[in-house]
CSV table of C-alpha atoms in Angstrom, one decimal:
chain,number,residue,atom,x,y,z
A,1,ARG,CA,47.4,30.4,46.2
A,2,ASP,CA,49.6,32.4,48.5
A,3,ARG,CA,50.8,35.9,47.7
A,4,SER,CA,53.3,37.5,50.1
A,5,PRO,CA,53.6,40.2,51.2
A,6,SER,CA,50.0,41.3,50.9
A,7,ARG,CA,50.4,44.5,48.9
A,8,GLY,CA,48.0,46.0,46.5
A,9,LEU,CA,44.8,45.0,48.2
A,10,GLY,CA,44.8,47.4,51.2
A,11,ASP,CA,42.3,49.7,49.5
A,12,VAL,CA,40.0,46.8,48.7
A,13,TYR,CA,39.8,45.0,52.0
A,14,LYS,CA,41.5,44.8,55.4
A,15,ARG,CA,44.1,42.0,55.7
A,16,GLN,CA,42.3,40.4,58.6
A,17,ASP,CA,39.0,40.1,56.7
A,18,CYS,CA,37.8,36.8,55.3
A,19,VAL,CA,36.3,37.6,51.9
A,20,ILE,CA,34.0,35.3,49.9
A,21,LEU,CA,33.9,36.1,46.2
A,22,PHE,CA,30.9,34.9,44.4
A,23,ASP,CA,29.3,35.2,41.0
A,24,GLY,CA,26.8,38.0,41.5
A,25,VAL,CA,24.5,37.0,38.6
A,26,CYS,CA,24.3,33.3,39.5
A,27,LYS,CA,21.1,32.5,41.4
A,28,LEU,CA,22.8,29.6,43.3
A,29,CYS,CA,25.7,31.9,44.3
A,30,ASN,CA,23.3,34.5,45.6
A,31,VAL,CA,21.5,31.9,47.7
A,32,TRP,CA,25.0,31.0,49.0
A,33,ALA,CA,25.7,34.6,49.9
A,34,LEU,CA,22.4,35.0,51.7
A,35,PHE,CA,23.1,31.7,53.6
A,36,ILE,CA,26.4,33.2,54.8
A,37,VAL,CA,24.7,36.4,55.9
A,38,LYS,CA,22.1,34.3,57.8
A,39,VAL,CA,24.4,31.7,59.5
A,40,ASP,CA,27.6,33.8,60.0
A,41,THR,CA,26.2,35.4,63.1
A,42,GLN,CA,29.7,36.4,64.2
A,43,GLN,CA,30.2,38.2,60.9
A,44,ARG,CA,33.5,36.6,60.1
A,45,PHE,CA,33.0,36.9,56.4
A,46,LYS,CA,32.7,39.8,54.0
A,47,LEU,CA,31.0,39.1,50.7
A,48,CYS,CA,32.0,40.5,47.3
A,49,SER,CA,30.7,39.8,43.8
A,50,VAL,CA,33.4,38.9,41.2
A,51,GLN,CA,31.8,41.5,38.8
A,52,SER,CA,32.4,44.4,41.2
A,53,PRO,CA,35.5,46.6,40.9
A,54,GLU,CA,36.7,45.2,44.2
A,55,GLY,CA,36.1,41.7,43.1
A,56,GLN,CA,37.9,42.3,39.8
A,57,SER,CA,40.9,43.8,41.8
A,58,ILE,CA,41.1,40.7,44.0
A,59,LEU,CA,40.9,38.4,41.0
A,60,ASN,CA,43.7,40.3,39.3
A,61,TYR,CA,45.8,40.2,42.4
A,62,PHE,CA,45.6,36.4,42.7
A,63,LYS,CA,45.9,36.0,38.9
A,64,MET,CA,42.5,34.5,38.5
A,65,PRO,CA,40.3,34.9,35.4
A,66,THR,CA,38.3,38.2,35.4
A,67,ASP,CA,36.0,37.4,32.5
A,68,HIS,CA,34.6,34.0,33.4
A,69,PHE,CA,33.9,32.6,36.8
A,70,ASP,CA,34.2,28.9,37.5
A,71,THR,CA,34.6,29.0,41.3
A,72,MET,CA,33.9,30.9,44.4
A,73,LEU,CA,37.0,32.1,46.2
A,74,LEU,CA,37.8,32.6,49.9
A,75,VAL,CA,40.4,35.1,50.6
A,76,GLU,CA,42.1,35.2,54.0
A,77,GLY,CA,44.8,37.8,54.2
A,78,ASN,CA,47.3,36.9,51.5
A,79,GLN,CA,45.9,33.4,50.8
A,80,CYS,CA,43.2,32.5,48.2
A,81,PHE,CA,41.3,29.3,48.3
A,82,ASP,CA,39.2,28.1,45.4
A,83,LYS,CA,36.7,25.3,44.6
A,84,SER,CA,36.1,22.7,47.4
A,85,ASP,CA,38.9,24.2,49.5
A,86,ALA,CA,37.1,27.5,49.6
A,87,PHE,CA,33.8,25.8,50.5
A,88,LEU,CA,35.3,23.6,53.2
A,89,ASN,CA,37.4,26.4,54.7
A,90,THR,CA,34.3,28.6,54.9
A,91,MET,CA,32.2,25.8,56.5
A,92,ARG,CA,35.0,25.3,59.1
A,93,LYS,CA,34.6,28.9,60.3
A,94,LEU,CA,30.8,28.5,60.8
A,95,SER,CA,29.0,27.2,63.9
A,96,TYR,CA,27.7,23.7,64.4
A,97,PRO,CA,26.0,22.0,62.5
A,98,TRP,CA,27.5,23.6,59.4
A,99,ARG,CA,31.1,22.8,60.3
A,100,LEU,CA,30.2,19.1,60.0
A,101,PHE,CA,30.6,19.6,56.2
A,102,THR,CA,34.4,19.7,56.8
A,103,ALA,CA,34.2,15.9,57.1
A,104,PHE,CA,34.2,15.9,53.3
A,105,LYS,CA,37.9,16.9,53.6
A,106,ILE,CA,38.6,13.1,53.9
A,107,LEU,CA,37.8,12.8,50.2
A,108,PRO,CA,40.8,13.3,47.9
A,109,LYS,CA,40.9,16.9,46.6
A,110,GLY,CA,40.7,15.7,43.0
A,111,ILE,CA,37.3,14.0,43.7
A,112,ARG,CA,36.0,17.0,45.7
A,113,ASN,CA,37.0,19.4,43.0
A,114,TRP,CA,35.5,17.2,40.2
A,115,LEU,CA,32.2,17.3,42.1
A,116,TYR,CA,32.5,21.0,42.7
A,117,ASP,CA,33.2,21.6,39.0
A,118,ARG,CA,30.1,19.6,37.9
A,119,ILE,CA,27.9,22.0,39.9
A,120,ALA,CA,29.8,25.1,39.0
A,121,ARG,CA,29.8,24.4,35.2
A,122,ASN,CA,26.1,23.7,35.2
A,123,ARG,CA,24.9,26.3,37.8
A,124,TYR,CA,23.2,28.6,35.3
A,125,TYR,CA,21.4,25.8,33.6
A,126,LEU,CA,20.3,24.1,36.9
A,127,PHE,CA,19.6,27.2,39.0
A,128,GLY,CA,19.4,30.2,36.5
A,129,GLN,CA,21.0,33.6,36.5
A,130,TYR,CA,20.1,37.2,36.9
A,131,ASP,CA,20.5,39.9,34.3
A,132,SER,CA,22.6,41.9,36.7
A,133,CYS,CA,24.1,41.6,40.2
A,134,MET,CA,21.6,41.7,43.0
A,135,LEU,CA,22.0,44.4,45.5
A,136,PRO,CA,22.3,43.7,49.3
A,137,SER,CA,19.5,44.9,51.5
A,138,LYS,CA,20.1,47.9,53.7
A,139,GLU,CA,20.4,45.7,56.8
A,140,ASN,CA,23.0,43.5,55.1
A,141,GLU,CA,25.1,46.1,53.2
A,142,ASN,CA,27.8,46.1,55.9
A,143,ARG,CA,28.5,42.5,55.1
A,144,PHE,CA,29.6,43.3,51.5
A,145,LEU,CA,32.8,45.1,50.4
A,146,LYS,CA,32.0,48.7,49.9
A,147,GLY,CA,32.0,48.8,46.1
A,148,ASP,CA,29.3,46.1,46.0
A,149,VAL,CA,26.7,48.5,47.4
A,150,GLY,CA,25.0,50.3,44.5
A,151,GLU,CA,27.1,48.6,41.8
């Protein structure tokens, strides 16, 4: 989804930021966020839970649901990627060996998204969920959009 010009999000994130939105109560999604913090040594990505005020603003801007969360999102400037495109575009920006996952781009998008949806729809059952969003540690709080700290 492309929204041009990028207005209305200037108070949420900088246009040059790559922001990964994730379900803050999902245990699998939190493992994903911690993985990004660990392997994104160049700090290309900011993280944001969809439950935070900033996450809700971004979801509204891109006309995504704000009450149920079926996908992680990758926001780059005025573009928003979801499902397998979000995952593969994220992996593309990471170092070797992680960028090898982009080889899955050869699969048709419908098949990739079908697989993604199977995991996303069953993530709470398979991996569990928290009662509330987990807070970033002090050493990692700069990796999260401001409103996620203390929310």
